[in-house]
Amino acid sequence: AQSVTQPDIHITVSEGASLELRCNYSYGATPYLFWYVQSPGQGLQLLLKYFSGDTLVQGIKGFEAEFKRSQSSFNLRKPSVHWSDAAEYFCAVGGQAGTALIFGKGTTLSVSS
Amino acid sequence: DTAVSQTPKYLVTQMGNDKSIKCEQNLGHDTMYWYKQDSKKFLKIMFSYNNKELIINETVPNRFSPKSPDKAHLNLHINSLELGDSAVYFCASSQTGLYTDTQYFGPGTRLTVL
């Protein structure tokens, strides 16, 4: 069965420091991978997605993610975090037509000054 | 203009009541979804409609009934509310319903059942 694991429940990063949020997936075929961000009191917004091709994907707000098939991972990175990046981050996997996205349990990012 | 809107934003009600949450999208998308986010922020699909037809119906109690009067609207009606229904409910839409599509989310409706 498809599943997504985000091992880190809560991460605190200093403003200006780099960030990496981990995501591991379980899926038998080629997965389609997504990162969404949820700001406090808001709905989810897509940061980036990966379907095929270049394994390094660029997204909005300066985020990028790298797909590593050998590690079943799709980690999200940002070189320099801003206070406005404090939010909940969700990794999701989809793989078959007619099926829904499967979301991980999310990682809460706090940014300290 | 808001792309995906939901009303109400907050809903507080007693156990046993019946309530509805409305969702509208002005993106011209064919597919709409309802998700439930529990107190631990776990997000799970409930229903999906494509051009007013139900295409995804996860294991959800029969007390939950989605209704799509047209492809721009997907409402969620909940009968006989229970404490465990307390959650944030998100509506979303996408262009075609393919899992590769970007899904656009509404701001959520926080339901509290007392």
PDB file of C-alpha atoms in Angstrom:
ATOM      1  CA  ALA A   1       0.000   0.000   0.000  1.00  0.00           C
ATOM      2  CA  GLN A   2       1.079   3.545  -0.640  1.00  0.00           C
ATOM      3  CA  SER A   3       2.347   5.471   2.341  1.00  0.00           C
ATOM      4  CA  VAL A   4       4.302   8.585   3.181  1.00  0.00           C
ATOM      5  CA  THR A   5       6.481   9.069   6.246  1.00  0.00           C
ATOM      6  CA  GLN A   6       7.712  12.379   7.507  1.00  0.00           C
ATOM      7  CA  PRO A   7      10.064  11.385  10.336  1.00  0.00           C
ATOM      8  CA  ASP A   8      10.332  14.832  11.891  1.00  0.00           C
ATOM      9  CA  ILE A   9       7.248  16.083  13.680  1.00  0.00           C
ATOM     10  CA  HIS A  10       8.725  19.462  14.601  1.00  0.00           C
ATOM     11  CA  ILE A  11      11.860  21.265  13.461  1.00  0.00           C
ATOM     12  CA  THR A  12      13.224  24.607  14.623  1.00  0.00           C
ATOM     13  CA  VAL A  13      15.652  26.472  12.413  1.00  0.00           C
ATOM     14  CA  SER A  14      17.318  29.837  12.886  1.00  0.00           C
ATOM     15  CA  GLU A  15      16.410  32.515  10.411  1.00  0.00           C
ATOM     16  CA  GLY A  16      18.928  32.503   7.599  1.00  0.00           C
ATOM     17  CA  ALA A  17      19.981  28.912   8.210  1.00  0.00           C
ATOM     18  CA  SER A  18      19.435  26.127   5.730  1.00  0.00           C
ATOM     19  CA  LEU A  19      16.545  23.718   5.960  1.00  0.00           C
ATOM     20  CA  GLU A  20      15.919  20.120   5.017  1.00  0.00           C
ATOM     21  CA  LEU A  21      12.612  18.374   5.662  1.00  0.00           C
ATOM     22  CA  ARG A  22      12.573  14.643   5.189  1.00  0.00           C
ATOM     23  CA  CYS A  23      10.007  12.582   3.328  1.00  0.00           C
ATOM     24  CA  ASN A  24      10.072   8.850   2.627  1.00  0.00           C
ATOM     25  CA  TYR A  25       7.484   7.104   0.518  1.00  0.00           C
ATOM     26  CA  SER A  26       6.390   3.570  -0.116  1.00  0.00           C
ATOM     27  CA  TYR A  27       4.979   2.834  -3.539  1.00  0.00           C
ATOM     28  CA  GLY A  28       5.387  -0.075  -5.926  1.00  0.00           C
ATOM     29  CA  ALA A  29       5.558   1.859  -9.171  1.00  0.00           C
ATOM     30  CA  THR A  30       6.842   5.278 -10.145  1.00  0.00           C
ATOM     31  CA  PRO A  31       5.515   7.671  -7.576  1.00  0.00           C
ATOM     32  CA  TYR A  32       4.256  11.150  -8.166  1.00  0.00           C
ATOM     33  CA  LEU A  33       5.445  13.308  -5.302  1.00  0.00           C
ATOM     34  CA  PHE A  34       4.301  16.621  -3.927  1.00  0.00           C
ATOM     35  CA  TRP A  35       5.188  19.071  -1.185  1.00  0.00           C
ATOM     36  CA  TYR A  36       2.488  21.320   0.197  1.00  0.00           C
ATOM     37  CA  VAL A  37       2.738  24.085   2.793  1.00  0.00           C
ATOM     38  CA  GLN A  38       0.007  25.096   5.220  1.00  0.00           C
ATOM     39  CA  SER A  39       0.391  28.468   6.883  1.00  0.00           C
ATOM     40  CA  PRO A  40      -1.442  28.991  10.164  1.00  0.00           C
ATOM     41  CA  GLY A  41      -5.182  29.154   9.613  1.00  0.00           C
ATOM     42  CA  GLN A  42      -4.815  28.666   5.871  1.00  0.00           C
ATOM     43  CA  GLY A  43      -5.390  25.952   3.327  1.00  0.00           C
ATOM     44  CA  LEU A  44      -2.607  24.022   1.649  1.00  0.00           C
ATOM     45  CA  GLN A  45      -0.513  25.502  -1.129  1.00  0.00           C
ATOM     46  CA  LEU A  46       1.585  23.483  -3.547  1.00  0.00           C
ATOM     47  CA  LEU A  47       5.322  24.159  -3.259  1.00  0.00           C
ATOM     48  CA  LEU A  48       6.540  21.747  -5.918  1.00  0.00           C
ATOM     49  CA  LYS A  49       5.901  18.389  -7.514  1.00  0.00           C
ATOM     50  CA  TYR A  50       7.873  15.630  -9.203  1.00  0.00           C
ATOM     51  CA  PHE A  51       6.661  13.291 -11.910  1.00  0.00           C
ATOM     52  CA  SER A  52       9.686  12.386 -13.988  1.00  0.00           C
ATOM     53  CA  GLY A  53      12.856  13.791 -15.489  1.00  0.00           C
ATOM     54  CA  ASP A  54      15.341  15.829 -13.525  1.00  0.00           C
ATOM     55  CA  THR A  55      15.388  14.553  -9.982  1.00  0.00           C
ATOM     56  CA  LEU A  56      16.035  18.022  -8.554  1.00  0.00           C
ATOM     57  CA  VAL A  57      12.827  20.016  -8.662  1.00  0.00           C
ATOM     58  CA  GLN A  58      12.509  23.732  -8.125  1.00  0.00           C
ATOM     59  CA  GLY A  59       9.436  25.183  -6.515  1.00  0.00           C
ATOM     60  CA  ILE A  60       8.003  28.422  -5.287  1.00  0.00           C
ATOM     61  CA  LYS A  61       9.369  30.546  -2.440  1.00  0.00           C
ATOM     62  CA  GLY A  62      12.927  29.327  -3.037  1.00  0.00           C
ATOM     63  CA  PHE A  63      12.247  25.688  -2.156  1.00  0.00           C
ATOM     64  CA  GLU A  64      13.641  22.679  -3.960  1.00  0.00           C
ATOM     65  CA  ALA A  65      13.340  18.948  -3.504  1.00  0.00           C
ATOM     66  CA  GLU A  66      15.387  15.991  -4.657  1.00  0.00           C
ATOM     67  CA  PHE A  67      13.919  12.644  -5.638  1.00  0.00           C
ATOM     68  CA  LYS A  68      16.127   9.700  -4.721  1.00  0.00           C
ATOM     69  CA  ARG A  69      14.639   6.451  -5.880  1.00  0.00           C
ATOM     70  CA  SER A  70      17.283   4.319  -4.162  1.00  0.00           C
ATOM     71  CA  GLN A  71      16.378   5.846  -0.827  1.00  0.00           C
ATOM     72  CA  SER A  72      12.640   6.235  -1.514  1.00  0.00           C
ATOM     73  CA  SER A  73      13.010   9.829  -0.451  1.00  0.00           C
ATOM     74  CA  PHE A  74      11.852  13.228  -1.594  1.00  0.00           C
ATOM     75  CA  ASN A  75      13.428  15.707   0.803  1.00  0.00           C
ATOM     76  CA  LEU A  76      12.561  19.384   0.739  1.00  0.00           C
ATOM     77  CA  ARG A  77      15.323  21.964   1.055  1.00  0.00           C
ATOM     78  CA  LYS A  78      15.792  25.684   1.274  1.00  0.00           C
ATOM     79  CA  PRO A  79      19.217  27.365   1.519  1.00  0.00           C
ATOM     80  CA  SER A  80      18.141  30.263   3.746  1.00  0.00           C
ATOM     81  CA  VAL A  81      14.973  30.213   5.818  1.00  0.00           C
ATOM     82  CA  HIS A  82      12.874  33.320   6.405  1.00  0.00           C
ATOM     83  CA  TRP A  83      10.592  33.857   9.389  1.00  0.00           C
ATOM     84  CA  SER A  84       7.605  33.699   7.033  1.00  0.00           C
ATOM     85  CA  ASP A  85       8.463  30.070   6.230  1.00  0.00           C
ATOM     86  CA  ALA A  86       7.162  28.988   9.636  1.00  0.00           C
ATOM     87  CA  ALA A  87       4.310  26.651   8.745  1.00  0.00           C
ATOM     88  CA  GLU A  88       3.243  23.044   8.448  1.00  0.00           C
ATOM     89  CA  TYR A  89       4.779  21.110   5.555  1.00  0.00           C
ATOM     90  CA  PHE A  90       3.168  18.071   4.013  1.00  0.00           C
ATOM     91  CA  CYS A  91       4.669  15.548   1.651  1.00  0.00           C
ATOM     92  CA  ALA A  92       2.210  13.598  -0.501  1.00  0.00           C
ATOM     93  CA  VAL A  93       2.325  10.743  -2.994  1.00  0.00           C
ATOM     94  CA  GLY A  94      -0.030   9.847  -5.810  1.00  0.00           C
ATOM     95  CA  GLY A  95       0.339   7.123  -8.338  1.00  0.00           C
ATOM     96  CA  GLN A  96      -2.752   5.910 -10.064  1.00  0.00           C
ATOM     97  CA  ALA A  97      -5.587   7.534 -11.899  1.00  0.00           C
ATOM     98  CA  GLY A  98      -8.702   7.722  -9.818  1.00  0.00           C
ATOM     99  CA  THR A  99      -6.843   7.456  -6.535  1.00  0.00           C
ATOM    100  CA  ALA A 100      -6.342  10.235  -4.069  1.00  0.00           C
ATOM    101  CA  LEU A 101      -3.160  11.777  -2.826  1.00  0.00           C
ATOM    102  CA  ILE A 102      -1.753  10.170   0.290  1.00  0.00           C
ATOM    103  CA  PHE A 103      -0.379  12.741   2.694  1.00  0.00           C
ATOM    104  CA  GLY A 104       2.274  12.366   5.338  1.00  0.00           C
ATOM    105  CA  LYS A 105       1.531  13.542   8.852  1.00  0.00           C
ATOM    106  CA  GLY A 106       3.341  16.793   8.346  1.00  0.00           C
ATOM    107  CA  THR A 107       6.345  18.563   9.811  1.00  0.00           C
ATOM    108  CA  THR A 108       5.909  21.758  11.777  1.00  0.00           C
ATOM    109  CA  LEU A 109       8.626  24.263  11.018  1.00  0.00           C
ATOM    110  CA  SER A 110       9.429  26.964  13.554  1.00  0.00           C
ATOM    111  CA  VAL A 111      11.867  29.737  12.723  1.00  0.00           C
ATOM    112  CA  SER A 112      13.818  31.393  15.491  1.00  0.00           C
ATOM    113  CA  SER A 113      15.405  34.831  15.248  1.00  0.00           C
TER     114      SER A 113
ATOM    115  CA  ASP B   1     -11.239  36.734  -6.090  1.00  0.00           C
ATOM    116  CA  THR B   2     -10.790  33.682  -3.887  1.00  0.00           C
ATOM    117  CA  ALA B   3     -10.131  30.584  -5.992  1.00  0.00           C
ATOM    118  CA  VAL B   4     -11.620  28.039  -3.597  1.00  0.00           C
ATOM    119  CA  SER B   5     -13.930  29.334  -0.903  1.00  0.00           C
ATOM    120  CA  GLN B   6     -15.660  27.584   1.960  1.00  0.00           C
ATOM    121  CA  THR B   7     -18.435  28.640   4.282  1.00  0.00           C
ATOM    122  CA  PRO B   8     -18.583  28.797   7.157  1.00  0.00           C
ATOM    123  CA  LYS B   9     -15.020  29.209   8.402  1.00  0.00           C
ATOM    124  CA  TYR B  10     -16.002  28.115  11.891  1.00  0.00           C
ATOM    125  CA  LEU B  11     -18.858  25.877  12.941  1.00  0.00           C
ATOM    126  CA  VAL B  12     -19.692  25.024  16.536  1.00  0.00           C
ATOM    127  CA  THR B  13     -22.606  22.705  17.150  1.00  0.00           C
ATOM    128  CA  GLN B  14     -24.065  20.132  19.497  1.00  0.00           C
ATOM    129  CA  MET B  15     -23.875  16.371  19.118  1.00  0.00           C
ATOM    130  CA  GLY B  16     -26.745  14.953  17.136  1.00  0.00           C
ATOM    131  CA  ASN B  17     -27.261  18.026  14.979  1.00  0.00           C
ATOM    132  CA  ASP B  18     -27.106  18.097  11.198  1.00  0.00           C
ATOM    133  CA  LYS B  19     -24.865  20.630   9.483  1.00  0.00           C
ATOM    134  CA  SER B  20     -23.615  21.545   6.035  1.00  0.00           C
ATOM    135  CA  ILE B  21     -20.395  23.044   4.741  1.00  0.00           C
ATOM    136  CA  LYS B  22     -20.356  24.710   1.358  1.00  0.00           C
ATOM    137  CA  CYS B  23     -17.535  24.927  -1.136  1.00  0.00           C
ATOM    138  CA  GLU B  24     -17.226  26.856  -4.354  1.00  0.00           C
ATOM    139  CA  GLN B  25     -14.391  27.136  -6.841  1.00  0.00           C
ATOM    140  CA  ASN B  26     -14.087  29.757  -9.576  1.00  0.00           C
ATOM    141  CA  LEU B  27     -11.136  28.154 -11.360  1.00  0.00           C
ATOM    142  CA  GLY B  28     -13.209  26.294 -13.922  1.00  0.00           C
ATOM    143  CA  HIS B  29     -11.894  22.973 -12.621  1.00  0.00           C
ATOM    144  CA  ASP B  30     -13.642  19.690 -13.268  1.00  0.00           C
ATOM    145  CA  THR B  31     -12.789  17.951  -9.999  1.00  0.00           C
ATOM    146  CA  MET B  32     -13.439  18.809  -6.382  1.00  0.00           C
ATOM    147  CA  TYR B  33     -12.458  17.100  -3.152  1.00  0.00           C
ATOM    148  CA  TRP B  34     -13.223  17.016   0.535  1.00  0.00           C
ATOM    149  CA  TYR B  35     -10.437  16.304   3.008  1.00  0.00           C
ATOM    150  CA  LYS B  36     -10.566  15.921   6.775  1.00  0.00           C
ATOM    151  CA  GLN B  37      -7.688  17.134   8.929  1.00  0.00           C
ATOM    152  CA  ASP B  38      -7.755  15.754  12.442  1.00  0.00           C
ATOM    153  CA  SER B  39      -6.386  17.260  15.638  1.00  0.00           C
ATOM    154  CA  LYS B  40      -2.946  15.837  14.873  1.00  0.00           C
ATOM    155  CA  LYS B  41      -3.038  17.583  11.490  1.00  0.00           C
ATOM    156  CA  PHE B  42      -3.316  14.309   9.609  1.00  0.00           C
ATOM    157  CA  LEU B  43      -4.969  15.011   6.270  1.00  0.00           C
ATOM    158  CA  LYS B  44      -7.105  12.374   4.603  1.00  0.00           C
ATOM    159  CA  ILE B  45      -9.275  12.351   1.509  1.00  0.00           C
ATOM    160  CA  MET B  46     -12.981  11.807   2.054  1.00  0.00           C
ATOM    161  CA  PHE B  47     -14.612  12.307  -1.342  1.00  0.00           C
ATOM    162  CA  SER B  48     -13.840  13.395  -4.850  1.00  0.00           C
ATOM    163  CA  TYR B  49     -16.216  14.484  -7.579  1.00  0.00           C
ATOM    164  CA  ASN B  50     -15.481  14.911 -11.263  1.00  0.00           C
ATOM    165  CA  ASN B  51     -18.073  16.826 -13.279  1.00  0.00           C
ATOM    166  CA  LYS B  52     -20.640  16.187 -10.564  1.00  0.00           C
ATOM    167  CA  GLU B  53     -19.950  12.452 -10.465  1.00  0.00           C
ATOM    168  CA  LEU B  54     -18.527  10.725  -7.405  1.00  0.00           C
ATOM    169  CA  ILE B  55     -15.171   9.151  -8.213  1.00  0.00           C
ATOM    170  CA  ILE B  56     -13.561   8.677  -4.817  1.00  0.00           C
ATOM    171  CA  ASN B  57     -15.444   7.626  -1.717  1.00  0.00           C
ATOM    172  CA  GLU B  58     -13.099   6.621   1.043  1.00  0.00           C
ATOM    173  CA  THR B  59     -14.226   4.802   4.145  1.00  0.00           C
ATOM    174  CA  VAL B  60     -16.418   7.521   5.531  1.00  0.00           C
ATOM    175  CA  PRO B  61     -19.554   7.012   7.671  1.00  0.00           C
ATOM    176  CA  ASN B  62     -22.848   7.242   5.835  1.00  0.00           C
ATOM    177  CA  ARG B  63     -23.650  10.260   7.957  1.00  0.00           C
ATOM    178  CA  PHE B  64     -21.420  12.218   5.570  1.00  0.00           C
ATOM    179  CA  SER B  65     -23.039  12.971   2.244  1.00  0.00           C
ATOM    180  CA  PRO B  66     -21.430  15.114  -0.420  1.00  0.00           C
ATOM    181  CA  LYS B  67     -23.570  16.898  -2.967  1.00  0.00           C
ATOM    182  CA  SER B  68     -22.426  18.536  -6.166  1.00  0.00           C
ATOM    183  CA  PRO B  69     -25.136  20.672  -7.767  1.00  0.00           C
ATOM    184  CA  ASP B  70     -22.725  21.733 -10.491  1.00  0.00           C
ATOM    185  CA  LYS B  71     -19.028  21.326 -11.102  1.00  0.00           C
ATOM    186  CA  ALA B  72     -18.202  24.595  -9.337  1.00  0.00           C
ATOM    187  CA  HIS B  73     -19.797  23.521  -6.059  1.00  0.00           C
ATOM    188  CA  LEU B  74     -19.293  20.622  -3.710  1.00  0.00           C
ATOM    189  CA  ASN B  75     -21.154  20.718  -0.425  1.00  0.00           C
ATOM    190  CA  LEU B  76     -20.719  18.408   2.527  1.00  0.00           C
ATOM    191  CA  HIS B  77     -23.694  17.501   4.680  1.00  0.00           C
ATOM    192  CA  ILE B  78     -23.178  15.750   7.976  1.00  0.00           C
ATOM    193  CA  ASN B  79     -26.027  14.078   9.852  1.00  0.00           C
ATOM    194  CA  SER B  80     -26.150  13.216  13.540  1.00  0.00           C
ATOM    195  CA  LEU B  81     -22.857  14.881  14.385  1.00  0.00           C
ATOM    196  CA  GLU B  82     -20.539  13.077  16.785  1.00  0.00           C
ATOM    197  CA  LEU B  83     -17.663  14.309  18.943  1.00  0.00           C
ATOM    198  CA  GLY B  84     -15.206  12.548  16.660  1.00  0.00           C
ATOM    199  CA  ASP B  85     -16.328  14.640  13.714  1.00  0.00           C
ATOM    200  CA  SER B  86     -14.557  17.639  15.212  1.00  0.00           C
ATOM    201  CA  ALA B  87     -11.844  18.516  12.718  1.00  0.00           C
ATOM    202  CA  VAL B  88     -10.888  20.947  10.006  1.00  0.00           C
ATOM    203  CA  TYR B  89     -12.520  20.141   6.689  1.00  0.00           C
ATOM    204  CA  PHE B  90     -10.808  21.283   3.524  1.00  0.00           C
ATOM    205  CA  CYS B  91     -12.295  21.560   0.103  1.00  0.00           C
ATOM    206  CA  ALA B  92      -9.984  21.436  -2.911  1.00  0.00           C
ATOM    207  CA  SER B  93     -10.233  21.431  -6.673  1.00  0.00           C
ATOM    208  CA  SER B  94      -8.086  20.405  -9.613  1.00  0.00           C
ATOM    209  CA  GLN B  95      -8.294  20.743 -13.360  1.00  0.00           C
ATOM    210  CA  THR B  96      -9.024  17.191 -14.444  1.00  0.00           C
ATOM    211  CA  GLY B  97      -8.840  14.949 -11.421  1.00  0.00           C
ATOM    212  CA  LEU B  98      -5.618  13.269 -12.425  1.00  0.00           C
ATOM    213  CA  TYR B  99      -3.360  12.787  -9.444  1.00  0.00           C
ATOM    214  CA  THR B 100      -0.714  14.729 -11.351  1.00  0.00           C
ATOM    215  CA  ASP B 101      -2.828  17.868 -11.242  1.00  0.00           C
ATOM    216  CA  THR B 102      -2.153  20.566  -8.704  1.00  0.00           C
ATOM    217  CA  GLN B 103      -4.879  20.641  -6.126  1.00  0.00           C
ATOM    218  CA  TYR B 104      -5.994  24.063  -4.902  1.00  0.00           C
ATOM    219  CA  PHE B 105      -7.246  24.162  -1.352  1.00  0.00           C
ATOM    220  CA  GLY B 106      -9.799  26.315   0.375  1.00  0.00           C
ATOM    221  CA  PRO B 107      -9.079  27.940   3.748  1.00  0.00           C
ATOM    222  CA  GLY B 108     -10.818  25.194   5.703  1.00  0.00           C
ATOM    223  CA  THR B 109     -13.832  24.933   7.984  1.00  0.00           C
ATOM    224  CA  ARG B 110     -13.124  24.228  11.625  1.00  0.00           C
ATOM    225  CA  LEU B 111     -15.946  22.092  12.974  1.00  0.00           C
ATOM    226  CA  THR B 112     -16.306  21.714  16.713  1.00  0.00           C
ATOM    227  CA  VAL B 113     -18.887  19.288  18.055  1.00  0.00           C
ATOM    228  CA  LEU B 114     -19.783  19.768  21.717  1.00  0.00           C
TER     229      LEU B 114
END
